[in-house]
Coordinates of C-alpha atoms and ligand atoms in Angstrom, one line a residue:
X564 CA 109.5 137.9 -48.9
X565 CA 112.9 136.6 -49.9
X566 CA 113.5 133.6 -52.0
X567 CA 115.3 131.9 -49.2
X568 CA 112.4 132.3 -46.8
X569 CA 110.1 130.9 -49.4
X570 CA 112.3 127.9 -50.1
X571 CA 112.6 127.3 -46.4
X572 CA 108.9 127.1 -45.8
X573 CA 108.5 124.8 -48.8
X574 CA 111.2 122.4 -47.4
X575 CA 109.6 122.6 -44.0
X576 CA 106.3 121.6 -45.5
X577 CA 107.7 118.8 -47.5
X578 CA 109.5 117.3 -44.4
X579 CA 106.4 117.5 -42.3
X580 CA 104.3 115.9 -45.0
X581 CA 106.8 113.1 -45.6
X582 CA 107.1 112.3 -41.9
X583 CA 103.4 112.1 -41.3
X584 CA 102.8 110.1 -44.4
X585 CA 105.5 107.6 -43.6
X586 CA 103.8 106.7 -40.4
X587 CA 100.1 106.9 -41.5
X588 CA 98.3 103.7 -40.6
X589 CA 94.7 104.1 -41.7
X590 CA 92.9 105.3 -44.8
X591 CA 90.9 107.7 -42.7
X592 CA 94.0 109.4 -41.3
X593 CA 95.5 109.4 -44.9
X594 CA 92.4 111.3 -46.1
X595 CA 92.9 113.8 -43.3
X596 CA 96.4 114.4 -44.3
X597 CA 95.5 114.7 -47.9
X598 CA 93.1 117.5 -47.0
X599 CA 95.6 119.1 -44.7
X600 CA 98.4 119.3 -47.3
X601 CA 96.9 119.5 -50.7
X602 CA 93.2 120.2 -50.0
X603 CA 91.8 122.4 -52.7
X604 CA 90.4 125.0 -50.2
X605 CA 92.7 125.2 -47.2
X606 CA 95.5 122.9 -47.9
X607 CA 99.0 123.9 -46.7
X608 CA 100.4 123.9 -50.2
X609 CA 97.8 126.4 -51.3
X610 CA 98.8 128.7 -48.4
X611 CA 102.5 128.6 -49.5
X612 CA 101.5 129.2 -53.1
X613 CA 99.9 132.4 -52.0
X614 CA 103.2 133.7 -50.6
X615 CA 104.7 133.5 -54.1
X616 CA 103.1 136.8 -55.0
X617 CA 105.3 138.6 -52.4
X618 CA 108.6 137.4 -54.0
X619 CA 110.5 139.8 -56.2
X620 CA 109.8 139.2 -59.8
X621 CA 113.4 138.2 -60.7
X622 CA 113.3 135.3 -58.2
X623 CA 109.8 134.2 -59.1
X624 CA 110.8 131.7 -61.8
X625 CA 113.1 129.9 -59.4
X626 CA 110.5 130.0 -56.6
X627 CA 107.9 128.6 -59.0
X628 CA 110.1 125.8 -60.1
X629 CA 110.8 124.8 -56.5
X630 CA 107.2 125.0 -55.6
X631 CA 106.2 122.6 -58.4
X632 CA 108.9 120.1 -57.2
X633 CA 107.6 120.2 -53.7
X634 CA 104.0 119.9 -54.7
X635 CA 104.8 116.9 -56.9
X636 CA 106.8 115.3 -54.1
X637 CA 104.0 115.6 -51.6
X638 CA 101.6 114.2 -54.2
X639 CA 103.7 111.1 -54.8
X640 CA 104.2 110.6 -51.1
X641 CA 100.5 110.6 -50.8
X642 CA 100.2 108.1 -53.5
X643 CA 102.7 105.7 -52.1
X644 CA 101.1 105.9 -48.7
X645 CA 97.8 105.1 -50.3
X646 CA 99.3 102.2 -52.1
X647 CA 100.8 100.9 -48.9
X648 CA 97.4 101.0 -47.3
X649 CA 95.9 98.9 -50.1
X650 CA 94.6 101.5 -52.5
X651 CA 92.8 103.4 -49.8
X652 CA 90.4 100.7 -49.0
X653 CA 90.5 97.6 -46.9
X654 CA 91.9 94.6 -48.7
X655 CA 89.4 91.8 -49.2
X656 CA 90.5 88.3 -50.0
X657 CA 89.0 86.5 -52.9
X658 CA 87.3 84.0 -50.6
X659 CA 85.3 86.8 -48.9
X660 CA 84.4 88.4 -52.3
X661 CA 82.2 85.6 -53.6
X662 CA 79.8 83.5 -51.6
X663 CA 78.6 80.8 -54.0
X664 CA 75.9 79.7 -51.5
X665 CA 74.0 82.9 -51.8
X666 CA 71.0 82.9 -54.2
X667 CA 71.7 84.6 -57.5
X668 CA 70.2 87.9 -58.7
X669 CA 67.8 87.3 -61.5
X670 CA 68.4 89.5 -64.5
X671 CA 65.4 91.7 -65.4
X672 CA 64.3 90.7 -68.9
X673 CA 62.0 92.7 -71.1
X674 CA 58.8 91.2 -72.4
X675 CA 56.0 92.0 -74.9
X676 CA 53.2 94.3 -73.8
X677 CA 49.9 92.3 -73.3
X678 CA 48.4 94.1 -76.3
X679 CA 51.3 93.2 -78.5
X680 CA 51.1 89.6 -77.3
X681 CA 47.4 89.6 -78.1
X682 CA 48.0 91.0 -81.6
X683 CA 50.6 88.3 -82.3
X684 CA 48.2 85.6 -81.1
X685 CA 45.3 87.0 -83.2
X686 CA 47.5 87.2 -86.3
X687 CA 48.5 83.6 -85.7
X688 CA 44.9 82.3 -85.4
X689 CA 43.7 84.3 -88.4
X690 CA 46.7 83.3 -90.5
X691 CA 45.8 79.7 -90.0
X692 CA 42.2 80.6 -91.3
X693 CA 43.8 81.9 -94.5
X694 CA 43.8 85.6 -93.8
X695 CA 46.9 87.6 -94.7
X696 CA 48.0 90.7 -92.8
X697 CA 47.8 94.3 -94.1
X698 CA 48.3 97.7 -92.5
X699 CA 46.9 101.1 -93.1
X700 CA 47.8 104.6 -91.9
X701 CA 46.6 106.0 -88.6
X702 CA 46.2 109.4 -90.1
X703 CA 43.4 109.2 -92.6
X704 CA 41.3 111.3 -94.9
X705 CA 37.5 111.4 -94.7
X706 CA 37.2 109.5 -97.9
X707 CA 38.7 106.4 -96.4
X708 CA 37.3 106.9 -92.9
X709 CA 33.7 107.8 -93.9
X710 CA 32.8 108.5 -97.5
X711 CA 33.9 105.3 -99.2
X712 CA 32.3 103.4 -96.3
X713 CA 28.9 104.8 -97.2
X714 CA 28.8 107.1 -94.1
X715 CA 26.9 110.2 -95.3
X716 CA 28.0 113.8 -94.5
X717 CA 25.3 114.3 -91.9
X718 CA 26.0 111.1 -90.0
X719 CA 26.7 111.7 -86.3
X720 CA 29.8 109.5 -86.6
X721 CA 31.5 112.3 -88.5
X722 CA 30.8 114.9 -85.8
X723 CA 34.0 116.8 -85.0
X724 CA 33.2 116.2 -81.3
X725 CA 33.5 112.4 -81.9
X726 CA 36.7 112.5 -84.0
X727 CA 40.2 113.8 -83.9
X728 CA 40.2 116.1 -86.9
X729 CA 43.7 117.5 -87.5
X730 CA 45.1 120.9 -88.1
X731 CA 47.9 120.9 -90.6
X732 CA 50.4 123.4 -92.0
X733 CA 48.0 124.4 -94.7
X734 CA 44.8 124.4 -92.6
X735 CA 44.0 125.5 -89.1
X736 CA 41.4 122.8 -88.7
X737 CA 40.1 120.6 -91.4
X738 CA 36.5 121.0 -92.5
X739 CA 35.0 117.5 -91.8
X740 CA 32.9 117.6 -95.0
X741 CA 36.0 117.9 -97.3
X742 CA 37.0 114.7 -99.0
X743 CA 40.7 115.2 -98.0
X744 CA 40.1 116.5 -94.5
X745 CA 42.5 114.7 -92.2
X746 CA 41.8 112.9 -89.0
X747 CA 43.1 110.1 -86.7
X748 CA 41.2 107.1 -88.0
X749 CA 38.2 106.2 -85.8
X750 CA 38.0 102.7 -87.1
X751 CA 40.2 100.2 -89.0
X752 CA 37.4 99.8 -91.6
X753 CA 39.5 102.4 -93.5
X754 CA 41.8 99.5 -94.4
X755 CA 38.9 97.7 -96.1
X756 CA 38.8 100.6 -98.6
X757 CA 42.6 100.8 -99.0
X758 CA 42.9 97.1 -99.7
X759 CA 40.1 97.1 -102.2
X760 CA 41.6 100.1 -103.9
X761 CA 44.9 98.5 -104.4
X762 CA 44.7 94.7 -104.3
X763 CA 43.2 92.4 -106.9
X764 CA 40.1 90.3 -106.0
X765 CA 39.5 87.8 -104.5
X766 CA 41.1 88.8 -101.1
X767 CA 41.0 87.7 -97.5
X768 CA 42.8 90.0 -95.1
X769 CA 43.0 91.2 -91.5
X770 CA 44.4 94.4 -90.3
X771 CA 45.3 95.1 -86.7
X772 CA 46.0 98.6 -85.4
X773 CA 45.2 101.7 -83.4
X774 CA 42.1 103.8 -83.7
X775 CA 41.2 107.1 -81.9
X776 CA 38.0 108.5 -80.5
X777 CA 37.7 111.4 -78.0
X778 CA 36.2 109.4 -75.2
X779 CA 36.8 110.3 -71.6
X780 CA 38.9 107.4 -70.1
X781 CA 37.2 105.1 -67.7
X782 CA 37.4 101.4 -67.0
X783 CA 36.1 100.4 -70.4
X784 CA 37.0 103.5 -72.6
X785 CA 40.3 105.0 -73.7
X786 CA 40.8 107.6 -76.4
X787 CA 43.1 105.2 -78.3
X788 CA 42.5 101.5 -78.7
X789 CA 43.1 98.7 -81.2
X790 CA 40.8 96.9 -83.6
X791 CA 41.1 93.8 -85.7
X792 CA 39.5 94.3 -89.0
X793 CA 38.7 91.4 -91.3
X794 CA 37.6 91.4 -94.9
X795 CA 36.8 88.5 -97.2
X796 CA 35.8 89.3 -100.8
X797 CA 35.2 86.6 -103.3
X798 CA 32.4 85.2 -105.5
X799 CA 29.5 83.9 -103.4
X800 CA 30.7 84.8 -100.0
X801 CA 27.9 84.3 -97.5
X802 CA 26.7 85.3 -94.1
X803 CA 27.1 81.6 -93.1
X804 CA 30.8 81.9 -93.8
X805 CA 31.1 85.0 -91.7
X806 CA 29.5 83.3 -88.8
X807 CA 31.7 80.2 -89.0
X808 CA 34.9 82.3 -89.3
X809 CA 33.9 84.3 -86.2
X810 CA 32.9 81.1 -84.4
X811 CA 36.2 79.4 -85.3
X812 CA 38.1 82.4 -84.2
X813 CA 36.3 82.6 -80.9
X814 CA 36.9 78.9 -80.0
X815 CA 40.6 79.2 -81.0
X816 CA 41.1 82.3 -78.9
X817 CA 38.8 81.9 -75.9
X818 CA 38.4 78.2 -75.7
X819 CA 36.1 75.5 -77.0
X820 CA 33.3 76.2 -74.5
X821 CA 32.7 79.8 -75.7
X822 CA 29.3 80.6 -77.1
X823 CA 28.7 83.0 -79.9
X824 CA 25.7 85.2 -80.5
X825 CA 24.9 87.5 -83.5
X826 CA 22.4 90.3 -82.9
X827 CA 20.9 92.4 -85.8
X828 CA 22.5 95.8 -86.0
X829 CA 23.3 98.6 -88.4
X830 CA 26.5 99.8 -90.0
X831 CA 26.5 102.0 -93.1
X832 CA 29.1 99.8 -94.8
X833 CA 27.5 96.4 -94.2
X834 CA 24.1 95.0 -95.0
X835 CA 22.9 93.1 -93.2
X836 CA 24.9 94.0 -90.1
X837 CA 25.3 92.2 -86.7
X838 CA 26.9 92.8 -83.3
X839 CA 29.1 89.9 -82.2
X840 CA 28.8 88.7 -78.6
X841 CA 30.8 86.0 -76.9
X842 CA 29.6 84.2 -73.8
X843 CA 32.4 84.4 -71.3
X844 CA 32.4 84.0 -67.5
X845 CA 28.6 83.8 -67.4
X846 CA 28.2 87.0 -69.4
X847 CA 27.4 88.0 -72.9
X848 CA 30.1 90.4 -74.0
X849 CA 30.0 92.5 -77.1
X850 CA 33.3 92.1 -79.0
X851 CA 32.5 94.1 -82.2
X852 CA 30.5 94.4 -85.3
X853 CA 30.3 92.6 -88.6
X854 CA 28.2 92.1 -91.8
X855 CA 28.1 91.6 -95.5
X856 CA 29.9 94.4 -97.5
X857 CA 27.3 96.9 -98.6
X858 CA 26.9 97.2 -102.4
X859 CA 27.4 100.9 -102.1
X860 CA 30.9 100.3 -100.8
X861 CA 31.7 98.1 -103.8
X862 CA 30.2 100.7 -106.1
X863 CA 32.3 103.6 -104.6
X864 CA 35.4 101.6 -105.5
X865 CA 34.2 100.5 -109.0
X866 CA 33.7 96.9 -108.0
X867 CA 30.8 95.0 -109.6
X868 CA 28.6 94.1 -106.7
X869 CA 26.7 91.6 -108.9
X870 CA 29.8 89.6 -109.4
X871 CA 31.5 90.0 -106.0
X872 CA 30.3 89.7 -102.5
X873 CA 32.1 89.8 -99.1
X874 CA 31.9 90.1 -95.4
X875 CA 33.7 92.3 -93.0
X876 CA 34.1 92.4 -89.2
X877 CA 35.8 94.6 -86.6
X878 CA 36.6 93.4 -83.1
X879 CA 38.0 95.2 -80.2
X880 CA 41.5 94.0 -79.4
X881 CA 41.6 95.4 -75.8
X882 CA 38.4 93.5 -75.0
X883 CA 39.9 90.3 -76.3
X884 CA 43.2 90.9 -74.4
X885 CA 41.4 91.9 -71.1
X886 CA 39.1 88.9 -71.2
X887 CA 42.0 86.5 -71.7
X888 CA 44.3 88.0 -69.1
X889 CA 41.7 88.9 -66.5
X890 CA 42.3 92.6 -66.8
X891 CA 39.3 94.7 -65.6
X892 CA 40.4 98.3 -66.3
X893 CA 41.6 99.3 -69.8
X894 CA 43.6 102.2 -68.3
X895 CA 45.9 99.7 -66.7
X896 CA 47.1 98.7 -70.1
X897 CA 48.3 102.3 -70.8
X898 CA 49.8 103.4 -67.5
X899 CA 53.2 101.9 -68.4
X900 CA 53.5 100.6 -64.9
X901 CA 55.9 97.7 -65.3
X902 CA 54.9 96.2 -62.0
X903 CA 51.4 95.7 -63.5
X904 CA 52.6 94.7 -67.0
X905 CA 55.1 92.2 -65.8
X906 CA 52.3 89.9 -64.5
X907 CA 51.5 89.0 -68.1
X908 CA 54.7 87.4 -69.1
X909 CA 54.8 86.0 -72.6
Ligands
LIG1119 N1 34.0 99.6 -87.8 C1 33.0 99.2 -86.9 C2 33.2 99.9 -85.6 O1 34.3 100.4 -85.3 C3 33.0 97.7 -86.8 C4 32.7 97.0 -88.0 C5 33.7 96.6 -88.9 C6 31.4 96.7 -88.3 C7 33.4 95.8 -90.0 C8 31.1 96.0 -89.5 C9 32.1 95.6 -90.3 O2 32.4 99.9 -84.7

């Protein structure tokens, strides 16, 4: 192909493009023309570009230069046509754009999870009763989870089937009888030990956090849940004080008409021990356990049990939360379905 023929077809193309673009009247038609002339697949400019290969090599630079000019010219003709048509879309006047009489769109705000709300509420109530807040690790050793709490080696609570013992880099699976075997704590009573190991007496603390037990999930069980642990150690702490604290707590949290019942029970780390029930909606509901700190626990920590006494309690946070909010299935708390959770706005 000669250079002249090539330039002629380029000029022909440019003329045709200019003519049709000068008279284009709708953005749909403009789009058709864009595809026709510069479309990446079958655009006319592409077809002409292909011809360049047939030009003698000495003329190719000149052909290329002319090609670029024409391509740019078509491109700017397209742009000015698009501008003339109002940027390719229909022009809308300001009046049409905003209708101040329409209802607004409410912005979606985040909120605290019902369990977090409950934890904050419980901290607030217990804080006013003089308890300070502490925390302990969720990954524990058997010393804090069992041994120091007077739970003997052969106690069923230590069974590997009832606990999440961990495998670590150094051990495939920890031997539950080792003092430093690791597990996800099964109770927040671990924090009683940690606090008495590190803090001077007297002390009055609560600790709120997650605990783990390999229970099959159903409406009232979940393999992870929260407990509120309480511990008061001082001289002459009595069972009567334990009962009034749990009673005061119950009326602050559930209302003044709540009834409280203590049933004799057994925990290795308290003596005597009780289960704590609250009367709620015509039902007695068990909220947790409590008792006087067992002298064996004090002894394991080198605390003189003749001089010091204390009480401890552990309540289920999910139960407290569910009662208050009217939630009947614990699994709903952990499905992360915002349509459900949003009902419990803080
Ligand atoms: N740790 C016990 C449990 O998980 C509850 C408890 C705490 C009982 C403190 C007595 C004293 O069931």
